[in-house]
XYZ file of C-alpha atoms in Angstrom:
744
model
C 48.237 -14.528 -27.732
C 47.019 -12.633 -24.671
C 48.570 -9.276 -23.947
C 48.729 -7.500 -20.592
C 48.714 -4.033 -19.964
C 50.257 -2.553 -16.890
C 47.770 -0.169 -15.167
C 49.557 0.573 -11.844
C 52.757 0.843 -10.063
C 54.556 -2.536 -9.165
C 54.655 -3.295 -5.608
C 58.436 -2.481 -5.016
C 59.875 -2.238 -1.675
C 60.052 1.431 -0.864
C 61.623 3.109 2.239
C 58.800 4.283 4.868
C 58.770 7.965 5.817
C 58.468 8.422 9.536
C 55.338 10.166 11.125
C 57.309 13.205 11.631
C 57.261 14.030 7.808
C 55.552 17.254 7.354
C 54.333 19.296 4.236
C 57.414 21.792 3.673
C 57.435 24.435 1.139
C 58.993 22.207 -1.446
C 55.798 19.941 -1.266
C 53.430 20.419 -4.358
C 49.776 20.807 -3.050
C 48.182 20.007 -6.343
C 48.632 18.624 -9.866
C 46.143 19.964 -12.368
C 42.807 20.132 -10.728
C 43.521 17.357 -8.155
C 44.558 18.592 -4.692
C 47.514 16.637 -3.031
C 47.556 15.996 0.699
C 49.679 13.971 2.900
C 50.065 10.991 3.357
C 50.235 11.357 -0.757
C 52.872 13.653 -2.121
C 55.003 14.286 -5.230
C 58.508 14.133 -3.682
C 60.415 12.434 -1.087
C 59.695 13.706 2.595
C 56.118 14.839 1.316
C 54.623 11.276 1.300
C 54.169 8.394 3.947
C 55.662 5.727 1.691
C 56.371 4.910 -1.813
C 52.825 3.599 -2.282
C 51.462 7.188 -1.820
C 53.959 8.686 -4.191
C 52.298 10.904 -6.857
C 53.804 11.644 -10.081
C 52.805 15.028 -11.868
C 53.326 14.310 -15.505
C 53.853 17.571 -17.675
C 54.532 15.637 -21.103
C 51.159 16.385 -22.359
C 51.123 20.132 -21.626
C 48.528 19.687 -18.856
C 49.499 18.513 -15.476
C 48.318 14.845 -14.901
C 48.710 13.265 -11.646
C 49.729 9.420 -11.492
C 49.822 6.952 -8.565
C 53.485 6.140 -8.206
C 55.526 6.047 -11.508
C 53.138 4.073 -13.295
C 50.155 5.338 -15.354
C 47.123 5.183 -13.039
C 45.492 8.551 -13.588
C 44.110 10.134 -10.377
C 40.831 12.372 -10.922
C 40.319 13.010 -7.351
C 41.584 12.064 -3.757
C 40.079 12.267 -0.200
C 41.622 11.900 3.179
C 38.324 11.952 5.116
C 37.046 8.873 3.220
C 40.213 7.009 2.360
C 39.583 6.640 -1.510
C 41.061 7.465 -4.692
C 39.293 8.290 -7.937
C 41.389 6.884 -10.757
C 40.900 6.091 -14.559
C 41.494 2.430 -15.540
C 42.025 1.028 -18.771
C 39.300 -0.823 -20.603
C 40.083 -4.412 -21.688
C 39.227 -5.499 -25.178
C 38.844 -8.504 -27.602
C 38.441 -7.696 -31.372
C 37.926 -9.515 -34.631
C 37.484 -9.233 -38.014
C 36.800 -11.738 -40.900
C 40.070 -13.431 -40.682
C 39.893 -13.928 -36.864
C 41.149 -11.854 -33.907
C 43.031 -8.610 -34.284
C 43.279 -7.301 -30.880
C 43.278 -8.763 -27.211
C 44.376 -6.993 -24.123
C 43.708 -7.965 -20.658
C 44.841 -5.262 -18.033
C 46.161 -6.261 -14.667
C 46.760 -4.344 -11.630
C 49.258 -4.827 -8.542
C 49.053 -2.562 -5.508
C 50.342 -2.237 -2.034
C 48.674 -0.297 0.746
C 46.137 0.500 -1.822
C 43.268 -1.872 -2.639
C 40.406 -2.300 -5.290
C 37.169 -0.753 -3.563
C 34.246 -2.992 -3.326
C 32.270 0.102 -4.555
C 33.269 -0.916 -8.254
C 31.578 -3.208 -10.738
C 33.200 -5.414 -13.007
C 31.511 -5.180 -16.271
C 31.655 -6.836 -19.720
C 30.075 -5.634 -22.927
C 29.502 -7.800 -26.141
C 27.241 -10.419 -27.968
C 29.948 -13.267 -27.669
C 31.806 -12.533 -24.675
C 33.089 -14.288 -21.400
C 35.301 -11.942 -19.244
C 36.711 -12.777 -15.914
C 39.370 -11.632 -13.570
C 41.711 -13.304 -11.045
C 42.965 -11.395 -8.124
C 44.774 -11.699 -4.711
C 44.095 -10.447 -1.241
C 47.136 -11.378 0.822
C 48.016 -15.000 0.377
C 44.442 -15.877 -0.821
C 43.365 -15.717 -4.679
C 40.015 -14.844 -5.670
C 38.166 -13.781 -8.860
C 34.747 -13.691 -10.870
C 33.474 -12.983 -14.147
C 30.291 -13.014 -16.213
C 29.006 -13.800 -19.703
C 27.209 -11.640 -22.223
C 25.310 -12.888 -25.294
C 22.941 -11.679 -27.745
C 20.442 -13.873 -29.810
C 19.621 -13.014 -33.304
C 16.187 -11.725 -32.232
C 17.528 -10.563 -28.747
C 15.755 -7.199 -27.400
C 18.494 -5.170 -26.231
C 17.521 -2.640 -23.300
C 19.058 0.493 -22.474
C 19.976 0.670 -18.796
C 19.974 -3.030 -18.403
C 23.208 -4.981 -17.806
C 21.867 -8.495 -16.827
C 23.598 -10.657 -19.503
C 21.907 -9.406 -22.976
C 24.718 -7.383 -24.509
C 26.071 -6.370 -21.028
C 26.672 -8.082 -17.858
C 28.076 -6.949 -14.497
C 29.334 -8.519 -11.124
C 30.149 -7.283 -7.856
C 33.881 -6.875 -6.762
C 35.340 -8.704 -3.789
C 36.629 -6.626 -0.903
C 40.406 -6.146 -0.209
C 41.856 -7.177 -3.747
C 45.392 -5.871 -4.266
C 46.154 -7.423 -7.683
C 44.073 -8.479 -10.696
C 44.417 -9.987 -13.901
C 41.694 -9.690 -16.569
C 40.882 -11.972 -19.513
C 38.391 -11.684 -22.186
C 37.332 -14.611 -24.333
C 35.030 -15.355 -27.186
C 32.557 -18.054 -26.383
C 32.168 -19.255 -30.120
C 35.475 -17.833 -31.409
C 33.448 -15.249 -33.470
C 32.500 -17.968 -36.237
C 30.122 -15.274 -37.815
C 31.165 -11.926 -36.919
C 28.644 -10.194 -38.868
C 26.068 -11.288 -36.407
C 27.819 -9.580 -33.421
C 29.701 -6.471 -32.686
C 33.499 -6.567 -33.821
C 34.753 -6.318 -30.036
C 34.180 -7.348 -26.534
C 34.985 -5.071 -23.733
C 35.651 -5.348 -20.101
C 36.613 -3.048 -17.252
C 36.269 -2.095 -13.738
C 33.975 1.121 -13.107
C 32.749 3.026 -9.975
C 29.157 1.941 -9.095
C 26.709 4.098 -10.697
C 29.113 5.716 -13.258
C 28.293 3.521 -16.169
C 24.857 3.052 -17.660
C 24.701 0.477 -20.475
C 23.468 1.730 -24.071
C 22.713 -0.426 -27.058
C 24.906 1.670 -29.120
C 27.977 0.659 -26.749
C 28.108 -2.683 -28.738
C 29.464 -0.538 -31.694
C 30.710 2.710 -30.549
C 32.765 1.667 -27.313
C 36.118 1.275 -28.892
C 36.829 5.003 -28.850
C 36.643 4.697 -25.007
C 40.083 3.626 -23.481
C 39.391 4.386 -19.732
C 36.785 4.449 -17.019
C 36.312 5.714 -13.677
C 37.326 3.682 -10.692
C 37.680 3.792 -6.880
C 40.857 2.632 -4.883
C 40.525 2.174 -1.070
C 43.634 3.196 0.815
C 44.867 3.044 4.455
C 47.919 3.435 6.493
C 50.066 0.174 6.796
C 48.886 -3.339 7.854
C 48.709 -2.678 11.758
C 45.432 -2.160 13.493
C 44.912 1.097 15.171
C 45.803 -0.365 18.736
C 49.049 -1.942 17.381
C 50.045 1.317 15.370
C 49.741 3.614 18.329
C 52.619 1.452 20.122
C 54.884 2.328 17.086
C 56.923 5.659 16.352
C 55.273 6.513 13.178
C 51.527 6.521 14.376
C 49.885 9.332 12.238
C 46.658 10.103 14.356
C 48.077 12.620 16.758
C 46.870 15.807 18.600
C 43.252 16.210 17.718
C 43.328 13.410 15.254
C 41.966 10.084 16.286
C 41.466 6.566 14.515
C 38.445 6.135 12.455
C 36.462 3.481 14.705
C 34.166 2.574 11.812
C 36.916 1.478 9.530
C 37.538 -2.287 10.035
C 41.031 -2.749 8.361
C 43.355 -3.544 7.042
C 45.640 -0.829 8.268
C 44.099 2.267 9.920
C 42.633 5.553 9.203
C 42.764 8.868 11.092
C 39.884 11.490 11.280
C 39.764 14.779 13.046
C 37.735 14.859 16.285
C 34.243 16.441 16.392
C 34.509 20.041 16.159
C 37.907 20.156 14.504
C 38.913 20.173 10.558
C 41.953 19.658 8.874
C 44.360 16.896 7.632
C 44.106 14.182 10.132
C 47.263 12.683 8.994
C 49.541 15.599 9.662
C 50.633 16.508 13.379
C 48.600 19.464 14.652
C 46.726 19.973 11.412
C 43.061 19.347 12.920
C 42.297 22.824 13.991
C 39.214 23.963 16.027
C 36.045 24.901 13.911
C 34.630 28.235 14.916
C 30.963 27.409 14.489
C 29.937 30.927 15.240
C 31.888 32.579 12.561
C 30.887 29.792 10.072
C 27.169 30.175 11.183
C 26.898 26.287 11.452
C 25.600 26.463 15.247
C 22.260 25.614 16.700
C 21.743 28.837 18.800
C 18.547 30.298 18.866
C 18.073 33.931 17.439
C 17.894 35.800 20.755
C 21.026 34.105 22.235
C 24.853 34.750 21.423
C 27.053 31.991 20.152
C 30.401 31.878 21.901
C 33.045 29.410 20.314
C 35.084 26.926 22.626
C 37.781 24.420 21.548
C 35.884 21.687 19.522
C 32.584 23.078 20.453
C 30.332 26.358 21.133
C 27.997 27.571 23.500
C 24.829 29.766 23.303
C 24.671 32.510 25.836
C 21.419 33.514 27.065
C 20.342 37.230 27.441
C 20.537 38.912 30.865
C 17.862 37.712 33.295
C 17.702 34.132 31.502
C 19.736 31.162 31.806
C 19.930 27.744 30.065
C 21.609 26.270 26.871
C 20.074 28.508 24.438
C 19.939 25.814 21.777
C 17.236 25.161 19.374
C 17.017 21.487 20.036
C 17.401 22.036 23.762
C 15.330 23.697 26.812
C 16.464 27.037 25.218
C 16.446 29.886 27.594
C 14.368 30.210 30.832
C 13.622 33.552 32.807
C 15.551 33.671 36.141
C 13.134 33.771 39.121
C 13.367 37.666 39.711
C 12.539 38.226 36.068
C 9.683 35.909 36.278
C 8.232 37.788 39.303
C 8.456 41.090 37.310
C 6.757 39.886 34.250
C 4.100 37.889 35.997
C 3.363 41.037 38.125
C 2.806 43.095 35.078
C 0.900 40.544 33.211
C -1.334 39.236 36.035
C -3.136 42.350 36.645
C -4.203 42.806 33.047
C -4.869 39.179 32.905
C -7.422 39.137 35.671
C -9.570 41.895 34.160
C -9.167 40.425 30.680
C -10.187 37.009 32.155
C -13.423 38.512 33.692
C -14.347 40.182 30.608
C -13.763 37.235 28.409
C -15.620 34.884 30.623
C -18.619 37.184 30.871
C -18.583 37.536 27.053
C -18.084 33.848 26.478
C -21.088 32.846 28.483
C -23.431 35.405 26.701
C -22.046 34.251 23.358
C -22.186 30.608 23.816
C -25.675 30.626 24.815
C -26.714 32.383 21.702
C -24.380 30.590 19.454
C -25.762 27.279 20.787
C -29.199 28.163 19.913
C -28.393 29.502 16.553
C -26.360 26.332 15.749
C -29.285 24.098 16.919
C -31.517 25.914 14.446
C -29.119 25.938 11.829
C -28.282 22.182 11.892
C -32.069 21.311 12.451
C -32.889 23.063 9.075
C -29.584 21.966 7.355
C -30.191 18.182 8.334
C -33.775 18.529 6.913
C -35.722 18.997 10.096
C -38.358 20.961 8.388
C -38.610 18.556 5.514
C -38.790 15.658 8.126
C -41.770 17.461 9.743
C -43.505 17.929 6.464
C -43.000 14.237 5.375
C -44.347 12.977 8.834
C -47.238 15.197 8.731
C -47.950 14.461 5.102
C -48.013 10.707 5.886
C -50.637 11.190 8.714
C -48.087 10.577 11.705
C -46.467 7.291 12.629
C -47.805 4.755 14.966
C -44.348 4.734 16.798
C -42.977 8.331 17.348
C -38.939 8.095 17.058
C -37.413 9.866 19.940
C -35.088 12.950 19.193
C -32.179 12.894 21.040
C -29.977 15.825 22.107
C -26.318 15.948 20.743
C -25.038 15.466 24.384
C -26.982 12.088 25.123
C -25.458 10.594 22.191
C -22.025 11.765 22.937
C -22.205 10.288 26.413
C -23.614 7.141 24.794
C -20.492 6.758 22.574
C -17.956 8.116 24.727
C -17.660 11.056 22.327
C -17.504 8.793 19.284
C -14.750 7.100 20.317
C -12.993 4.812 17.700
C -13.207 1.706 19.656
C -17.022 2.025 19.611
C -17.214 1.829 15.599
C -18.985 -1.300 14.624
C -19.415 -1.033 10.852
C -18.592 1.392 8.088
C -20.614 1.638 4.870
C -21.349 3.887 1.697
C -23.673 5.975 3.631
C -21.817 6.451 7.188
C -20.347 5.034 10.192
C -22.064 2.977 12.929
C -21.167 3.317 16.606
C -22.242 1.149 19.475
C -23.726 3.358 22.413
C -25.287 2.713 25.777
C -28.072 4.972 26.540
C -28.918 6.486 29.987
C -31.520 3.763 30.639
C -28.794 1.193 29.821
C -30.161 0.398 26.517
C -27.590 -0.683 23.953
C -28.199 0.860 20.567
C -26.416 1.333 17.186
C -25.884 5.022 16.270
C -25.397 5.855 12.496
C -23.324 9.002 11.627
C -24.016 9.794 8.029
C -21.275 10.709 5.985
C -21.488 14.440 5.012
C -19.277 16.065 2.290
C -20.631 19.068 0.576
C -24.048 18.919 2.258
C -25.990 18.298 -0.898
C -29.698 18.223 -1.082
C -29.455 14.544 -2.300
C -27.803 13.561 0.825
C -30.411 15.442 2.977
C -33.086 13.732 1.199
C -31.311 10.238 1.644
C -31.234 10.837 5.421
C -34.955 12.052 5.760
C -35.932 9.185 3.437
C -34.523 6.557 5.857
C -36.213 8.260 8.992
C -39.623 8.336 7.396
C -39.293 4.674 6.267
C -38.152 3.267 9.377
C -40.721 5.338 11.501
C -43.419 3.448 9.516
C -42.254 -0.102 9.941
C -42.901 -2.336 12.890
C -41.820 -5.782 12.152
C -39.803 -8.342 14.137
C -37.401 -8.924 11.184
C -36.924 -5.356 10.495
C -34.427 -3.382 12.499
C -36.190 -0.849 14.647
C -35.567 2.947 14.542
C -35.483 4.124 18.089
C -34.882 7.864 17.286
C -32.720 10.360 15.768
C -30.710 13.586 16.511
C -30.633 16.638 13.972
C -28.828 19.251 16.219
C -25.419 18.056 14.940
C -23.548 19.179 11.659
C -23.739 15.341 10.844
C -27.323 13.924 11.137
C -27.630 10.781 13.485
C -30.051 7.945 13.571
C -30.449 5.457 16.629
C -31.424 1.829 15.986
C -31.959 -1.128 18.110
C -28.534 -2.908 18.472
C -28.061 -6.205 16.602
C -25.084 -7.979 18.184
C -24.175 -10.783 15.986
C -22.950 -8.851 12.959
C -24.214 -9.387 9.198
C -25.345 -12.345 7.223
C -22.263 -11.645 4.974
C -20.030 -12.335 7.795
C -21.416 -15.625 8.861
C -21.565 -17.294 5.438
C -18.452 -15.997 3.902
C -15.997 -16.080 7.013
C -14.770 -19.604 7.345
C -14.596 -19.310 10.994
C -18.119 -18.497 11.471
C -19.914 -20.019 8.454
C -19.822 -23.811 10.095
C -21.794 -22.480 13.017
C -25.042 -21.789 10.919
C -26.310 -25.138 9.637
C -28.844 -25.463 6.678
C -31.831 -25.308 8.909
C -30.619 -22.036 10.403
C -29.820 -20.615 6.936
C -33.402 -21.487 5.801
C -34.759 -19.810 8.865
C -32.913 -16.759 8.021
C -34.028 -16.893 4.484
C -37.716 -17.423 5.542
C -37.399 -14.376 8.116
C -35.824 -12.207 5.520
C -38.586 -12.917 2.933
C -41.176 -12.181 5.586
C -39.687 -8.790 6.218
C -39.481 -7.924 2.515
C -43.093 -9.100 2.129
C -44.342 -7.063 4.740
C -42.400 -4.038 3.437
C -44.174 -4.584 -0.148
C -47.677 -5.453 0.954
C -48.350 -4.842 4.474
C -46.840 -1.465 5.152
C -49.146 1.570 4.912
C -47.298 2.602 1.858
C -45.237 -0.148 -0.057
C -41.699 0.236 0.217
C -39.072 -1.120 -2.093
C -35.775 -1.850 -0.376
C -33.683 -1.562 -3.348
C -30.306 -2.952 -1.814
C -31.295 -6.426 -0.514
C -27.936 -8.256 0.152
C -26.157 -10.145 3.015
C -24.525 -7.129 4.152
C -27.797 -5.621 5.012
C -29.204 -8.470 6.862
C -28.244 -8.382 10.567
C -28.321 -11.391 12.988
C -29.069 -11.215 16.639
C -27.760 -13.754 19.283
C -30.449 -16.319 18.254
C -29.381 -16.058 14.559
C -32.869 -13.985 13.979
C -32.782 -11.970 10.883
C -33.074 -8.222 10.876
C -33.611 -6.365 7.500
C -31.366 -2.956 7.751
C -30.018 0.044 5.799
C -33.048 1.740 4.174
C -30.854 4.572 2.682
C -31.367 3.561 -0.690
C -35.114 2.555 -0.311
C -38.389 3.917 -2.161
C -41.757 4.601 -1.050
C -44.133 3.452 -3.751
C -47.509 5.291 -4.207
C -50.417 2.888 -3.795
C -51.717 3.691 -7.451
C -48.484 2.937 -8.839
C -46.726 -0.512 -9.775
C -43.393 0.613 -10.892
C -41.147 3.920 -10.418
C -38.802 5.396 -12.704
C -35.376 6.040 -10.851
C -31.788 6.243 -11.337
C -30.241 2.962 -10.940
C -29.160 2.212 -7.564
C -27.930 -0.935 -5.817
C -24.921 -3.429 -5.482
C -23.298 -5.125 -8.414
C -24.241 -8.607 -8.576
C -27.437 -8.241 -6.979
C -29.039 -5.836 -9.523
C -32.313 -6.792 -11.130
C -31.251 -6.906 -14.964
C -34.677 -5.525 -16.017
C -34.198 -2.536 -13.726
C -30.647 -1.987 -14.864
C -32.256 -1.639 -18.645
C -35.459 0.182 -18.112
C -34.714 2.268 -14.849
C -38.258 1.183 -13.776
C -38.121 0.090 -10.091
C -40.802 -2.589 -8.958
C -40.956 -4.751 -6.121
C -39.880 -7.630 -8.194
C -36.442 -5.945 -8.138
C -36.248 -6.963 -4.546
C -37.330 -10.381 -5.535
C -34.300 -10.862 -7.808
C -32.014 -9.453 -5.233
C -33.357 -11.810 -2.646
C -32.770 -14.672 -5.120
C -29.166 -13.966 -5.159
C -29.203 -14.086 -1.379
C -30.858 -17.372 -1.565
C -27.868 -18.656 -3.833
C -25.204 -17.295 -1.436
C -26.972 -19.230 1.328
C -26.812 -22.325 -0.559
C -23.317 -22.143 -2.073
C -21.601 -19.982 0.449
C -19.973 -18.014 -2.254
C -19.975 -14.134 -2.882
C -22.408 -12.827 -5.404
C -19.630 -11.398 -7.557
C -15.792 -12.203 -7.356
C -13.041 -11.612 -9.863
C -10.976 -14.115 -8.037
C -12.987 -16.982 -9.561
C -12.730 -18.254 -12.931
C -14.476 -16.216 -15.712
C -17.640 -18.469 -15.999
C -18.023 -18.436 -12.203
C -17.566 -14.774 -11.531
C -21.348 -13.965 -11.434
C -22.744 -16.468 -8.981
C -26.389 -16.037 -10.256
C -25.313 -17.014 -13.788
C -23.153 -19.836 -12.735
C -25.771 -21.100 -10.357
C -28.637 -21.408 -13.050
C -26.143 -22.980 -15.203
C -25.085 -25.750 -12.595
C -28.854 -26.201 -11.709
C -29.671 -26.878 -15.461
C -26.761 -29.235 -15.889
C -27.695 -31.320 -12.767
C -24.716 -30.033 -10.937
C -26.391 -28.551 -7.800
C -24.272 -30.858 -5.442
C -21.219 -29.415 -6.772
C -21.919 -26.023 -6.180
C -23.399 -26.140 -2.593
C -21.322 -24.935 0.141
C -18.870 -27.628 1.334
C -19.208 -26.456 4.983
C -22.896 -27.797 4.957
C -21.192 -31.190 4.834
C -23.940 -32.939 2.687
C -23.415 -36.355 1.180
C -26.600 -35.864 -0.837
C -28.995 -33.061 -1.503
C -32.030 -32.869 0.813
C -35.579 -32.165 -0.458
C -35.705 -28.815 1.156
C -32.323 -27.619 -0.706
C -33.994 -28.770 -3.904
C -37.115 -26.674 -3.355
C -35.179 -23.630 -2.278
C -33.001 -23.910 -5.479
C -36.212 -24.141 -7.704
C -37.364 -21.065 -5.804
C -34.220 -19.252 -6.201
C -34.280 -20.214 -9.979
C -37.889 -18.456 -10.311
C -36.565 -15.317 -8.529
C -33.765 -14.873 -10.869
C -35.704 -15.078 -13.918
C -34.727 -11.913 -16.256
C -38.443 -10.857 -16.857
C -40.067 -9.558 -13.691
C -43.402 -10.761 -14.467
C -42.272 -14.483 -14.551
C -40.799 -13.855 -10.931
C -42.952 -14.693 -7.753
C -43.887 -11.986 -5.456
C -41.999 -11.692 -1.944
C -45.489 -12.662 -0.317
C -45.523 -15.889 -2.463
C -41.712 -16.403 -1.582
C -42.245 -15.966 2.040
C -45.243 -18.577 1.870
C -43.334 -20.991 0.095
C -40.430 -20.824 2.403
C -42.734 -21.225 5.307
C -43.724 -24.444 3.865
C -40.340 -25.818 3.240
C -39.171 -25.209 6.867
C -38.641 -28.711 8.346
C -40.321 -27.657 11.560
C -43.614 -27.557 9.750
C -45.582 -30.680 10.309
C -47.672 -30.413 6.890
C -46.520 -28.526 4.025
C -48.772 -26.156 2.297
C -50.429 -27.479 -0.606
C -48.995 -24.873 -3.192
C -45.651 -26.014 -2.410
C -44.399 -28.802 -4.869
C -43.045 -31.876 -3.455
C -39.530 -32.515 -4.527
C -38.809 -35.681 -2.877
C -39.944 -37.586 -5.959
C -37.058 -39.229 -8.084
C -37.621 -36.967 -11.139
C -36.555 -33.684 -9.368
C -33.721 -35.271 -7.660
C -32.437 -36.865 -10.920
C -32.869 -33.647 -12.741
C -30.850 -31.519 -10.257
C -28.108 -34.178 -9.621
C -27.662 -35.739 -13.120
C -24.503 -35.665 -15.032
C -24.112 -32.584 -17.411
C -25.612 -32.514 -20.720
C -24.422 -30.892 -23.811
C -27.127 -27.860 -23.835
C -24.406 -25.335 -23.023
C -20.848 -24.812 -24.055
C -17.792 -22.689 -22.818
C -16.516 -19.834 -25.042
C -14.025 -17.097 -24.517
C -17.147 -14.647 -23.864
C -18.573 -16.947 -21.175
C -21.158 -19.750 -20.965
C -23.378 -19.986 -23.997
C -26.524 -21.972 -24.151
C -27.433 -24.021 -27.525
C -31.069 -23.625 -26.495
C -32.845 -20.356 -27.338
C -35.474 -20.196 -24.602
C -33.840 -20.772 -21.146
C -33.652 -18.360 -18.132
C -30.093 -18.780 -18.086
C -29.510 -17.620 -21.819
C -31.486 -14.501 -20.878
C -30.084 -13.509 -17.661
C -26.415 -13.961 -19.072
C -27.161 -11.580 -21.786
C -28.138 -8.770 -19.187
C -26.609 -9.039 -15.827
C -23.013 -8.170 -16.786
C -23.991 -4.579 -18.040
C -22.194 -1.770 -16.329
C -23.596 -0.252 -13.156
C -24.441 3.564 -13.118
C -24.432 3.661 -9.483
C -23.732 1.129 -6.676
C -23.036 1.148 -3.051
C-alpha cells in the first residue's frame, strides 16, 4: 500500500490582500534565523495573499518558520531572487526478510509558489525505481530514474549516474508532484542490497553521493530544496492596469523574469524591499564607499547615482573608468609655462649627453657582442685552416635589419632546434635566408656550435650544398646569411599530400643522386673531411627546379685527415641515427651513409622515418622496409602516389642500395662516393650504365623483391623477429630502438 505524506500547504482559495498592505508594528520581521519580508508575512495584513503566509511554530521551543499552515520548513527567503529555501521530506521504500515494511511517497501542492528547476530529483538504492508525477496548470508532467547495483558493482563516491544513485533534472513550473518509489525485483534477496531505497528533491549542488548512503541514509528525513515564487499570474504589463500592482515608487518590474506572474526589483542606485511602497531608498555610494571616483576627487551623492567632483582648476567626470579630470585652459598655461623653461634646458643637456654616450655605447656593444659571439674564436679557426677560398661577407646589424624589415614575423620561413630563419632582401636585391641562432644562457657550447657552422660552410663550394654568403657578429644573437632556396624542404614535398604528387620517381631519384654527390664531396673532396651528422629530409632544401641543396651544418664535425673516426656525444635525429654510432659513440663517415639510407627509404615509401601513429611493427621505417624487402613485399611499401603498377628496375636497384646503406656494421656499408656513383649509374637519363652497377632487370631480382612472403619472420609482442640468425634485419632490429641521448 502506498502512503502519501503532506509536505506543503493545500491550495485553498485565500483572500487577496491589496497592494496597499504595509508592514506595521504587529508584523513579525523574523522567525528564528529567517528574516520575513513582504509579500510574506505571519499574520493577516502582513502578507500579499494566503500563498505567502508564514507560520512561526514555537512548539519545539525554537521558532521554526513554515510555509502556510502546513509543514514546509523554510530555511531562507529572498525578495531579490524570488526563491524560497525549504526542507523537503525524503521518500523511502524499506524491506526486511518478510517483505516491505515501509513505503512513503511525499506529494506537494502549491499555488503562486513553484518547484524550481534548480533542483534535482535523486534516487538512492540498489533495486530502485523512483519517479514523480506533477502538474503545471492543466498539463501533467513527470520523470524518474532507475538505480541498480550488481554483485560486483564498483560504487564510486560522487558518482550519481545509475549505480547506487541516479538523478534527473526537474521540469520548470511544476506546482504539484506525487512521488512513487518501487522495487524492481521485489527485493527477492535483500541480503544483496541495502534494506531501503530513497528518493527526494534537492537543490542542485547540495547533495554529493557517498557509498555509505546506501546503509546510513535512514537517519536523513529532509533535504534542502528551492521553490520559485512570483506575484499572481498576470504579466507585468497586465498587472500595471490593476489596483494591487506592487512595483511602485522606485521599484520596477524585473525584465529578466519571464513569468508566470511578475517580480519586482529596486531601480539601479536604490535598495530596499521592492514589493513595499516607497521602500526602495537611494543608496549613498559615497558613504558606503562603493563609488568609482578617483582619489583626488570628491564623491557627491545624487538620487540613484553619484558624481565625482574634480579639484579647482580641473573639469571632467572624475571617474576611474572614465576620462577623469583634465586641467582647465588657465591651469594648463601656468603649468606649461613653469615646466617648459626647465624642460628646454634639460632637453638640451640630455640630447648632448645621449649623443656622446650612444656613440661610446655602440662601440662597446659591438666589441662585446663580437667577443661574445665567438669573433676571436672564428678568426683563430679561419687562420688555423689557412683561410677560405670564398671569404664570407661580414654584415652590419643595420643591413640585416633592413633586409628583414626589422625581423618581422611575416618574414619567418622556418624554425628549428638551433634557431629561426628569416627571408631577407639585401641592398643589391639578392634574396637571402638569415638564420638567427637561439640564445638562452650564452653557453660555450652554443658559441662553438655557431662558429662550427661558419667554419664548415666557408670551406664548402658545391652546387648541391647551400652557400654561406656571410655572417653578423655585432648583435646579441649571432646571424648567418645563406643563399635563399625557395621551394622548401624535401620533407615538405614527400610527406605533404598536396606536394608529393608533383615529384615523380625520376625527380626523386635525381634528388637522391644530388644529395649523395654533396655528401660524397663533404666526405672525400673537401679540404678537411666533414661529417654532416644530421642527414634527413628536413635538412635537404629544393630550389624551383627541384635541385637538392644540403643544409644545416650546426651538428657537423670536421675530421682530421689522419683519423677515420671521432669519439663524440651522440647527436642526431631519432629514426636516422647510425645504430653503431649510437652504441659506441664513434662517429665515422659511414654514420652519414646510414642516415642517407633512411632518406632513400623515405623517397621510396613516402613515409616518415619514425611515427608512433603507425602499427608497432611499422613504427621504425628502416626496420619495416628491410623486413618487407626480404619478404618480397617491396611493391606494397612503395609510395602509392608514385602510381606504379609494377616495380621498375631503377627502384629495385635503389632498394638494394638502401639495404646496403642500412647495414648495422659500418664496415659493410658502401662509402658515400660509391653510393653517389651507383646512383649516377641508375639515373634513367644515363645512356650507358656503369659496369659496377648490377643489372636488376633480370627475372631473379624482380621475383625475389616481389614474391609472396615466406615464413622466415614472425610477429611477436616485441616486434618482428627473424627465424634466421644472420640477416641484416635481425641485427638492426636489436639496436635501432635504443634510447637517444641527444636529438634535434
